């Protein structure tokens, strides 16, 4: 953990800036923002037209002078000014006024595991632009583990799998710290892209860029499992004619198409386990893997991991908000640190 629990207790609000969604937790008020990390801008005037859900609905449906942008990519802020403008509008005047009343406004933010100094600096500057005088950074893996109720402060191994939109992070935690972790550049977006490419090559069908996630259409029912539906109907645009067309897609072929990105996740889990001390791996054989993040809800993904690793696999109760809820628990002082005082002779 980059920041201590004592430092986090002094913070007034926490932000989880994700590639897919932005979430803000305000101390004493709870989760106040949970919106897509999207903004729509008028390129002629530079004015911000929409943010969040409404801006996401505009994707692929705007005239030339309106541009839909995502200021966060892979968990890293790539456009600081736009991220600040987006956060101001998402928070609203009422919340911003209450935060401005604090004499020294402190904030906390999630950062991906092994984020480089430039990415950390971008997160800090984004919140400084909102008026924060001090920003504490917390590893997303620690925040997610705390948010889903794992006993991270105990001398016991816990394994958390953070399934994000742009990347997947795997870690083994013990005594409140990361023993071993790896970040895999494969997430829910890679799985969606694999499905889109499969439909384009095999059925000459182009899907809408958004509106309905192609994943939810192609993997309805039990999804990745063989007991799911044999076929499903997909609506899209014909590559050759440009006309609307519907096709019956074999879900077994879709399962094969997404094996490549999901195999990368399995390789990452294997790497983390290989580099862990045997005592911790023995703990994990009983406790298993806890899945958090929006992509953890991918139908059948947990069953696939269970079969590949032979370990118990659990999905958190609300996997998509675990990281920001973990930050909130630290802000509210609901986490007690394990005291490791030096022994005096």
mmCIF file of C-alpha atoms in Angstrom:
data_model
loop_
_atom_site.group_PDB
_atom_site.id
_atom_site.type_symbol
_atom_site.label_atom_id
_atom_site.label_comp_id
_atom_site.label_asym_id
_atom_site.label_seq_id
_atom_site.Cartn_x
_atom_site.Cartn_y
_atom_site.Cartn_z
ATOM 1 C CA UNK A 1 0.000 0.000 0.000
ATOM 2 C CA UNK A 2 1.432 3.380 -0.996
ATOM 3 C CA UNK A 3 -0.393 5.332 1.706
ATOM 4 C CA UNK A 4 -0.767 4.311 5.354
ATOM 5 C CA UNK A 5 -4.171 3.757 6.935
ATOM 6 C CA UNK A 6 -3.598 6.781 9.179
ATOM 7 C CA UNK A 7 -3.059 8.994 6.129
ATOM 8 C CA UNK A 8 -6.136 7.578 4.405
ATOM 9 C CA UNK A 9 -8.349 8.284 7.433
ATOM 10 C CA UNK A 10 -7.617 11.979 6.953
ATOM 11 C CA UNK A 11 -8.881 11.943 3.345
ATOM 12 C CA UNK A 12 -12.291 13.407 2.514
ATOM 13 C CA UNK A 13 -13.074 11.627 -0.761
ATOM 14 C CA UNK A 14 -11.732 8.793 -2.905
ATOM 15 C CA UNK A 15 -11.744 8.285 -6.685
ATOM 16 C CA UNK A 16 -11.461 5.117 -8.750
ATOM 17 C CA UNK A 17 -10.723 6.289 -12.295
ATOM 18 C CA UNK A 18 -11.205 3.217 -14.476
ATOM 19 C CA UNK A 19 -11.046 2.749 -18.223
ATOM 20 C CA UNK A 20 -14.731 1.813 -18.268
ATOM 21 C CA UNK A 21 -16.285 3.618 -15.277
ATOM 22 C CA UNK A 22 -15.439 6.376 -12.813
ATOM 23 C CA UNK A 23 -16.520 6.002 -9.198
ATOM 24 C CA UNK A 24 -16.288 8.556 -6.378
ATOM 25 C CA UNK A 25 -16.711 7.839 -2.661
ATOM 26 C CA UNK A 26 -17.277 10.791 -0.322
ATOM 27 C CA UNK A 27 -16.552 10.300 3.376
ATOM 28 C CA UNK A 28 -19.821 10.195 5.306
ATOM 29 C CA UNK A 29 -21.951 10.099 2.151
ATOM 30 C CA UNK A 30 -20.825 6.847 0.509
ATOM 31 C CA UNK A 31 -20.680 6.159 -3.220
ATOM 32 C CA UNK A 32 -21.914 9.324 -4.958
ATOM 33 C CA UNK A 33 -20.718 8.755 -8.557
ATOM 34 C CA UNK A 34 -20.764 5.570 -10.645
ATOM 35 C CA UNK A 35 -20.741 6.581 -14.318
ATOM 36 C CA UNK A 36 -18.919 5.624 -17.532
ATOM 37 C CA UNK A 37 -15.572 7.387 -18.045
ATOM 38 C CA UNK A 38 -16.788 9.152 -21.187
ATOM 39 C CA UNK A 39 -17.170 12.802 -22.196
ATOM 40 C CA UNK A 40 -18.604 14.445 -25.334
ATOM 41 C CA UNK A 41 -17.007 17.680 -26.569
ATOM 42 C CA UNK A 42 -18.008 20.264 -29.170
ATOM 43 C CA UNK A 43 -14.824 20.605 -31.262
ATOM 44 C CA UNK A 44 -15.902 24.002 -32.610
ATOM 45 C CA UNK A 45 -16.298 25.710 -29.243
ATOM 46 C CA UNK A 46 -14.448 23.352 -26.898
ATOM 47 C CA UNK A 47 -17.552 23.123 -24.705
ATOM 48 C CA UNK A 48 -18.349 19.966 -22.782
ATOM 49 C CA UNK A 49 -21.719 18.660 -23.975
ATOM 50 C CA UNK A 50 -22.258 15.508 -21.912
ATOM 51 C CA UNK A 51 -20.522 13.141 -19.496
ATOM 52 C CA UNK A 52 -21.204 9.674 -18.149
ATOM 53 C CA UNK A 53 -24.164 7.599 -19.329
ATOM 54 C CA UNK A 54 -25.492 10.165 -21.800
ATOM 55 C CA UNK A 55 -22.073 10.667 -23.404
ATOM 56 C CA UNK A 56 -21.663 6.900 -23.775
ATOM 57 C CA UNK A 57 -25.008 6.659 -25.592
ATOM 58 C CA UNK A 58 -23.703 9.244 -28.074
ATOM 59 C CA UNK A 59 -20.780 7.013 -29.141
ATOM 60 C CA UNK A 60 -20.952 6.370 -32.890
ATOM 61 C CA UNK A 61 -24.025 8.589 -33.296
ATOM 62 C CA UNK A 62 -22.581 12.111 -33.328
ATOM 63 C CA UNK A 63 -22.137 14.666 -36.135
ATOM 64 C CA UNK A 64 -18.626 15.660 -37.197
ATOM 65 C CA UNK A 65 -18.287 18.559 -34.755
ATOM 66 C CA UNK A 66 -18.983 16.426 -31.647
ATOM 67 C CA UNK A 67 -16.225 14.143 -30.403
ATOM 68 C CA UNK A 68 -16.711 11.441 -27.771
ATOM 69 C CA UNK A 69 -13.522 10.941 -25.748
ATOM 70 C CA UNK A 70 -12.314 8.632 -22.970
ATOM 71 C CA UNK A 71 -9.798 10.502 -20.780
ATOM 72 C CA UNK A 72 -8.782 7.285 -18.989
ATOM 73 C CA UNK A 73 -7.120 4.358 -20.764
ATOM 74 C CA UNK A 74 -5.948 1.171 -19.068
ATOM 75 C CA UNK A 75 -6.499 2.663 -15.621
ATOM 76 C CA UNK A 76 -4.208 5.618 -16.441
ATOM 77 C CA UNK A 77 -5.319 9.209 -17.049
ATOM 78 C CA UNK A 78 -4.250 10.117 -20.592
ATOM 79 C CA UNK A 79 -5.975 13.534 -20.769
ATOM 80 C CA UNK A 80 -5.695 15.320 -17.417
ATOM 81 C CA UNK A 81 -7.692 18.426 -18.372
ATOM 82 C CA UNK A 82 -10.596 16.407 -19.784
ATOM 83 C CA UNK A 83 -10.571 14.060 -16.776
ATOM 84 C CA UNK A 84 -10.836 17.080 -14.466
ATOM 85 C CA UNK A 85 -13.740 18.557 -16.438
ATOM 86 C CA UNK A 86 -15.498 15.193 -16.507
ATOM 87 C CA UNK A 87 -15.104 14.710 -12.740
ATOM 88 C CA UNK A 88 -16.399 18.217 -11.980
ATOM 89 C CA UNK A 89 -19.593 17.568 -13.925
ATOM 90 C CA UNK A 90 -20.038 14.085 -12.495
ATOM 91 C CA UNK A 91 -19.683 15.333 -8.921
ATOM 92 C CA UNK A 92 -22.129 18.180 -9.390
ATOM 93 C CA UNK A 93 -22.235 21.584 -7.694
ATOM 94 C CA UNK A 94 -23.662 20.361 -4.374
ATOM 95 C CA UNK A 95 -20.929 17.794 -3.677
ATOM 96 C CA UNK A 96 -18.181 20.130 -4.886
ATOM 97 C CA UNK A 97 -19.412 22.902 -2.577
ATOM 98 C CA UNK A 98 -19.371 20.557 0.418
ATOM 99 C CA UNK A 99 -15.812 19.454 -0.430
ATOM 100 C CA UNK A 100 -14.609 23.044 -0.881
ATOM 101 C CA UNK A 101 -15.608 23.812 2.715
ATOM 102 C CA UNK A 102 -12.804 21.563 3.991
ATOM 103 C CA UNK A 103 -9.834 23.675 5.151
ATOM 104 C CA UNK A 104 -7.296 21.252 3.654
ATOM 105 C CA UNK A 105 -9.006 18.966 1.150
ATOM 106 C CA UNK A 106 -7.430 15.501 0.976
ATOM 107 C CA UNK A 107 -8.180 12.839 -1.616
ATOM 108 C CA UNK A 108 -7.308 9.203 -2.281
ATOM 109 C CA UNK A 109 -7.051 7.472 -5.644
ATOM 110 C CA UNK A 110 -6.586 3.936 -6.987
ATOM 111 C CA UNK A 111 -3.623 3.264 -9.245
ATOM 112 C CA UNK A 112 -2.904 0.033 -11.175
ATOM 113 C CA UNK A 113 -0.236 -2.280 -9.823
ATOM 114 C CA UNK A 114 3.275 -1.186 -10.833
ATOM 115 C CA UNK A 115 1.974 2.085 -12.310
ATOM 116 C CA UNK A 116 4.894 4.163 -13.565
ATOM 117 C CA UNK A 117 5.656 7.583 -11.998
ATOM 118 C CA UNK A 118 4.080 9.376 -14.970
ATOM 119 C CA UNK A 119 0.760 7.554 -14.463
ATOM 120 C CA UNK A 120 0.860 8.271 -10.716
ATOM 121 C CA UNK A 121 1.580 11.939 -11.409
ATOM 122 C CA UNK A 122 -1.352 12.132 -13.830
ATOM 123 C CA UNK A 123 -3.736 10.760 -11.166
ATOM 124 C CA UNK A 124 -2.429 13.238 -8.596
ATOM 125 C CA UNK A 125 -2.708 16.246 -10.935
ATOM 126 C CA UNK A 126 -6.266 15.255 -11.894
ATOM 127 C CA UNK A 127 -7.407 15.431 -8.261
ATOM 128 C CA UNK A 128 -5.317 18.520 -7.502
ATOM 129 C CA UNK A 129 -7.291 20.221 -10.281
ATOM 130 C CA UNK A 130 -10.446 19.475 -8.265
ATOM 131 C CA UNK A 131 -9.050 21.356 -5.277
ATOM 132 C CA UNK A 132 -7.284 18.572 -3.372
ATOM 133 C CA UNK A 133 -4.270 19.827 -1.423
ATOM 134 C CA UNK A 134 -2.931 16.330 -0.826
ATOM 135 C CA UNK A 135 -3.528 13.070 -2.736
ATOM 136 C CA UNK A 136 -2.817 9.581 -1.367
ATOM 137 C CA UNK A 137 -2.343 6.705 -3.819
ATOM 138 C CA UNK A 138 -3.483 3.145 -3.107
ATOM 139 C CA UNK A 139 -2.760 0.062 -5.191
ATOM 140 C CA UNK A 140 -5.974 -1.136 -6.851
ATOM 141 C CA UNK A 141 -5.234 -4.699 -5.728
ATOM 142 C CA UNK A 142 -5.156 -3.708 -2.041
ATOM 143 C CA UNK A 143 -8.288 -1.563 -2.340
ATOM 144 C CA UNK A 144 -10.219 -4.312 -4.167
ATOM 145 C CA UNK A 145 -9.175 -6.965 -1.623
ATOM 146 C CA UNK A 146 -10.334 -4.764 1.263
ATOM 147 C CA UNK A 147 -13.576 -3.922 -0.549
ATOM 148 C CA UNK A 148 -14.569 -7.573 -0.988
ATOM 149 C CA UNK A 149 -13.845 -8.407 2.655
ATOM 150 C CA UNK A 150 -10.619 -10.403 2.317
ATOM 151 C CA UNK A 151 -8.504 -10.554 5.524
ATOM 152 C CA UNK A 152 -5.543 -8.782 3.936
ATOM 153 C CA UNK A 153 -4.005 -7.731 7.268
ATOM 154 C CA UNK A 154 -3.608 -11.306 8.571
ATOM 155 C CA UNK A 155 -0.568 -13.562 8.054
ATOM 156 C CA UNK A 156 -2.592 -15.695 5.637
ATOM 157 C CA UNK A 157 -2.469 -15.842 1.855
ATOM 158 C CA UNK A 158 -5.339 -14.347 -0.108
ATOM 159 C CA UNK A 159 -5.477 -14.190 -3.899
ATOM 160 C CA UNK A 160 -7.402 -11.491 -5.706
ATOM 161 C CA UNK A 161 -8.112 -11.260 -9.439
ATOM 162 C CA UNK A 162 -9.103 -7.748 -10.549
ATOM 163 C CA UNK A 163 -10.839 -8.124 -13.912
ATOM 164 C CA UNK A 164 -10.930 -4.677 -15.484
ATOM 165 C CA UNK A 165 -11.999 -3.433 -18.889
ATOM 166 C CA UNK A 166 -8.477 -2.863 -20.205
ATOM 167 C CA UNK A 167 -6.316 -5.085 -17.979
ATOM 168 C CA UNK A 168 -6.455 -7.931 -15.481
ATOM 169 C CA UNK A 169 -4.386 -7.821 -12.281
ATOM 170 C CA UNK A 170 -3.558 -10.879 -10.181
ATOM 171 C CA UNK A 171 -1.957 -10.759 -6.727
ATOM 172 C CA UNK A 172 -1.252 -12.809 -3.625
ATOM 173 C CA UNK A 173 -1.578 -10.719 -0.458
ATOM 174 C CA UNK A 174 -0.391 -11.321 3.093
ATOM 175 C CA UNK A 175 0.153 -9.046 6.120
ATOM 176 C CA UNK A 176 -1.438 -6.115 4.306
ATOM 177 C CA UNK A 177 1.076 -6.146 1.451
ATOM 178 C CA UNK A 178 1.450 -7.623 -2.005
ATOM 179 C CA UNK A 179 3.686 -10.711 -1.953
ATOM 180 C CA UNK A 180 3.595 -11.235 -5.697
ATOM 181 C CA UNK A 181 1.532 -9.695 -8.481
ATOM 182 C CA UNK A 182 1.304 -9.437 -12.240
ATOM 183 C CA UNK A 183 -0.628 -7.133 -14.566
ATOM 184 C CA UNK A 184 -1.949 -8.682 -17.784
ATOM 185 C CA UNK A 185 -2.935 -6.276 -20.619
ATOM 186 C CA UNK A 186 -6.089 -8.273 -21.311
ATOM 187 C CA UNK A 187 -9.538 -7.341 -20.012
ATOM 188 C CA UNK A 188 -13.199 -7.267 -20.893
ATOM 189 C CA UNK A 189 -12.540 -5.062 -23.927
ATOM 190 C CA UNK A 190 -10.159 -7.681 -25.377
ATOM 191 C CA UNK A 191 -12.838 -10.360 -25.000
ATOM 192 C CA UNK A 192 -15.421 -8.130 -26.694
ATOM 193 C CA UNK A 193 -12.947 -7.367 -29.491
ATOM 194 C CA UNK A 194 -12.310 -11.090 -30.051
ATOM 195 C CA UNK A 195 -16.057 -11.678 -30.446
ATOM 196 C CA UNK A 196 -16.445 -8.738 -32.833
ATOM 197 C CA UNK A 197 -13.560 -9.989 -34.983
ATOM 198 C CA UNK A 198 -14.971 -13.530 -35.016
ATOM 199 C CA UNK A 199 -18.353 -12.287 -36.264
ATOM 200 C CA UNK A 200 -16.694 -10.100 -38.901
ATOM 201 C CA UNK A 201 -14.501 -12.865 -40.312
ATOM 202 C CA UNK A 202 -16.845 -15.831 -40.029
ATOM 203 C CA UNK A 203 -20.217 -14.165 -40.703
ATOM 204 C CA UNK A 204 -19.225 -10.885 -42.441
ATOM 205 C CA UNK A 205 -21.209 -9.010 -39.808
ATOM 206 C CA UNK A 206 -20.269 -5.717 -38.178
ATOM 207 C CA UNK A 207 -21.701 -5.036 -34.725
ATOM 208 C CA UNK A 208 -22.596 -1.596 -33.354
ATOM 209 C CA UNK A 209 -19.727 -0.023 -31.428
ATOM 210 C CA UNK A 210 -21.946 0.131 -28.373
ATOM 211 C CA UNK A 211 -25.607 0.218 -27.290
ATOM 212 C CA UNK A 212 -25.630 -3.485 -26.364
ATOM 213 C CA UNK A 213 -22.469 -5.294 -25.394
ATOM 214 C CA UNK A 214 -21.829 -7.968 -28.029
ATOM 215 C CA UNK A 215 -20.534 -10.166 -25.260
ATOM 216 C CA UNK A 216 -23.901 -10.282 -23.512
ATOM 217 C CA UNK A 217 -25.604 -11.162 -26.804
ATOM 218 C CA UNK A 218 -23.205 -13.877 -27.886
ATOM 219 C CA UNK A 219 -22.751 -15.414 -24.437
ATOM 220 C CA UNK A 220 -26.297 -15.343 -23.100
ATOM 221 C CA UNK A 221 -27.337 -18.005 -20.609
ATOM 222 C CA UNK A 222 -24.405 -19.955 -19.198
ATOM 223 C CA UNK A 223 -22.016 -18.228 -21.568
ATOM 224 C CA UNK A 224 -18.598 -19.833 -21.578
ATOM 225 C CA UNK A 225 -19.841 -23.182 -20.296
ATOM 226 C CA UNK A 226 -20.696 -26.020 -22.673
ATOM 227 C CA UNK A 227 -24.154 -26.286 -21.107
ATOM 228 C CA UNK A 228 -25.097 -22.856 -22.484
ATOM 229 C CA UNK A 229 -27.349 -22.307 -25.525
ATOM 230 C CA UNK A 230 -26.133 -23.917 -28.770
ATOM 231 C CA UNK A 231 -26.761 -20.799 -30.852
ATOM 232 C CA UNK A 232 -27.935 -17.209 -30.491
ATOM 233 C CA UNK A 233 -29.218 -14.557 -32.889
ATOM 234 C CA UNK A 234 -27.039 -11.512 -33.496
ATOM 235 C CA UNK A 235 -28.125 -8.295 -35.251
ATOM 236 C CA UNK A 236 -25.638 -6.112 -37.077
ATOM 237 C CA UNK A 237 -24.591 -4.629 -40.424
ATOM 238 C CA UNK A 238 -23.501 -6.635 -43.429
ATOM 239 C CA UNK A 239 -19.865 -5.893 -44.321
ATOM 240 C CA UNK A 240 -20.454 -6.040 -48.097
ATOM 241 C CA UNK A 241 -23.851 -4.366 -48.550
ATOM 242 C CA UNK A 242 -24.018 -2.166 -45.448
ATOM 243 C CA UNK A 243 -27.592 -3.331 -44.810
ATOM 244 C CA UNK A 244 -28.968 -4.591 -41.494
ATOM 245 C CA UNK A 245 -28.781 -8.357 -41.129
ATOM 246 C CA UNK A 246 -29.322 -11.048 -38.502
ATOM 247 C CA UNK A 247 -27.385 -14.314 -38.220
ATOM 248 C CA UNK A 248 -27.514 -17.402 -36.014
ATOM 249 C CA UNK A 249 -24.136 -17.710 -34.289
ATOM 250 C CA UNK A 250 -22.771 -20.960 -32.875
ATOM 251 C CA UNK A 251 -21.802 -20.197 -29.255
ATOM 252 C CA UNK A 252 -19.222 -23.031 -29.257
ATOM 253 C CA UNK A 253 -17.321 -21.148 -31.984
ATOM 254 C CA UNK A 254 -17.554 -17.955 -29.919
ATOM 255 C CA UNK A 255 -16.110 -19.784 -26.921
ATOM 256 C CA UNK A 256 -13.155 -20.857 -29.062
ATOM 257 C CA UNK A 257 -12.693 -17.285 -30.322
ATOM 258 C CA UNK A 258 -12.238 -15.851 -26.833
ATOM 259 C CA UNK A 259 -9.897 -18.558 -25.580
ATOM 260 C CA UNK A 260 -6.809 -16.553 -26.599
ATOM 261 C CA UNK A 261 -7.383 -13.526 -24.320
ATOM 262 C CA UNK A 262 -8.621 -15.718 -21.468
ATOM 263 C CA UNK A 263 -5.603 -18.028 -21.771
ATOM 264 C CA UNK A 264 -3.381 -15.011 -21.102
ATOM 265 C CA UNK A 265 -5.191 -14.553 -17.769
ATOM 266 C CA UNK A 266 -4.584 -18.208 -16.873
ATOM 267 C CA UNK A 267 -0.885 -17.793 -17.714
ATOM 268 C CA UNK A 268 -0.710 -14.788 -15.370
ATOM 269 C CA UNK A 269 -2.269 -16.748 -12.515
ATOM 270 C CA UNK A 270 0.231 -19.574 -13.092
ATOM 271 C CA UNK A 271 3.160 -17.126 -13.034
ATOM 272 C CA UNK A 272 2.048 -15.610 -9.725
ATOM 273 C CA UNK A 273 1.641 -19.031 -8.109
ATOM 274 C CA UNK A 274 5.028 -20.259 -9.370
ATOM 275 C CA UNK A 275 6.811 -17.292 -7.800
ATOM 276 C CA UNK A 276 5.031 -17.585 -4.416
ATOM 277 C CA UNK A 277 6.419 -19.345 -1.299
ATOM 278 C CA UNK A 278 4.979 -22.867 -0.886
ATOM 279 C CA UNK A 279 3.314 -21.996 2.456
ATOM 280 C CA UNK A 280 1.222 -19.291 0.809
ATOM 281 C CA UNK A 281 0.258 -21.545 -2.098
ATOM 282 C CA UNK A 282 -0.926 -24.141 0.441
ATOM 283 C CA UNK A 283 -3.217 -21.485 1.976
ATOM 284 C CA UNK A 284 -4.610 -20.644 -1.452
ATOM 285 C CA UNK A 285 -5.501 -24.276 -2.152
ATOM 286 C CA UNK A 286 -8.146 -23.926 0.587
ATOM 287 C CA UNK A 287 -9.125 -20.268 0.182
ATOM 288 C CA UNK A 288 -9.028 -20.076 -3.596
ATOM 289 C CA UNK A 289 -9.286 -16.995 -5.807
ATOM 290 C CA UNK A 290 -11.547 -13.994 -5.276
ATOM 291 C CA UNK A 291 -12.692 -12.337 -8.512
ATOM 292 C CA UNK A 292 -13.544 -8.632 -8.520
ATOM 293 C CA UNK A 293 -14.049 -6.015 -11.239
ATOM 294 C CA UNK A 294 -16.762 -5.608 -13.862
ATOM 295 C CA UNK A 295 -15.386 -8.335 -16.150
ATOM 296 C CA UNK A 296 -15.612 -10.875 -13.308
ATOM 297 C CA UNK A 297 -19.297 -11.150 -14.252
ATOM 298 C CA UNK A 298 -18.392 -12.630 -17.645
ATOM 299 C CA UNK A 299 -20.716 -15.675 -17.824
ATOM 300 C CA UNK A 300 -18.862 -18.895 -17.071
ATOM 301 C CA UNK A 301 -15.451 -17.223 -16.518
ATOM 302 C CA UNK A 302 -15.296 -18.387 -12.888
ATOM 303 C CA UNK A 303 -16.084 -21.971 -13.891
ATOM 304 C CA UNK A 304 -13.352 -21.896 -16.529
ATOM 305 C CA UNK A 305 -10.792 -20.730 -13.931
ATOM 306 C CA UNK A 306 -11.993 -23.402 -11.512
ATOM 307 C CA UNK A 307 -11.408 -26.152 -14.067
ATOM 308 C CA UNK A 308 -8.024 -24.801 -15.200
ATOM 309 C CA UNK A 309 -6.506 -24.177 -11.732
ATOM 310 C CA UNK A 310 -8.264 -26.817 -9.597
ATOM 311 C CA UNK A 311 -8.760 -24.125 -6.926
ATOM 312 C CA UNK A 312 -11.984 -22.707 -5.483
ATOM 313 C CA UNK A 313 -13.035 -19.542 -7.328
ATOM 314 C CA UNK A 314 -15.400 -16.986 -5.792
ATOM 315 C CA UNK A 315 -16.993 -13.837 -7.226
ATOM 316 C CA UNK A 316 -17.365 -10.883 -4.868
ATOM 317 C CA UNK A 317 -20.891 -9.792 -3.970
ATOM 318 C CA UNK A 318 -20.614 -6.515 -5.909
ATOM 319 C CA UNK A 319 -17.421 -7.046 -7.907
ATOM 320 C CA UNK A 320 -17.603 -3.866 -9.969
ATOM 321 C CA UNK A 321 -17.442 -1.496 -6.947
ATOM 322 C CA UNK A 322 -15.032 -3.424 -4.691
ATOM 323 C CA UNK A 323 -12.057 -1.101 -5.285
ATOM 324 C CA UNK A 324 -13.869 2.132 -4.435
ATOM 325 C CA UNK A 325 -15.691 0.483 -1.506
ATOM 326 C CA UNK A 326 -12.307 -0.645 -0.186
ATOM 327 C CA UNK A 327 -11.039 2.931 -0.394
ATOM 328 C CA UNK A 328 -14.197 4.053 1.390
ATOM 329 C CA UNK A 329 -13.644 1.537 4.209
ATOM 330 C CA UNK A 330 -10.124 2.917 4.689
ATOM 331 C CA UNK A 331 -11.395 6.503 4.696
ATOM 332 C CA UNK A 332 -14.087 5.701 7.258
ATOM 333 C CA UNK A 333 -11.588 3.914 9.517
ATOM 334 C CA UNK A 334 -13.309 0.524 9.307
ATOM 335 C CA UNK A 335 -9.980 -1.289 8.713
ATOM 336 C CA UNK A 336 -7.745 -1.957 11.703
ATOM 337 C CA UNK A 337 -4.040 -2.367 10.896
ATOM 338 C CA UNK A 338 -2.112 -5.334 12.251
ATOM 339 C CA UNK A 339 0.323 -3.994 14.829
ATOM 340 C CA UNK A 340 3.833 -5.328 14.235
ATOM 341 C CA UNK A 341 5.756 -3.560 16.977
ATOM 342 C CA UNK A 342 9.458 -4.320 17.338
ATOM 343 C CA UNK A 343 10.343 -6.646 20.208
ATOM 344 C CA UNK A 344 12.642 -5.109 22.775
ATOM 345 C CA UNK A 345 15.233 -7.266 24.535
#
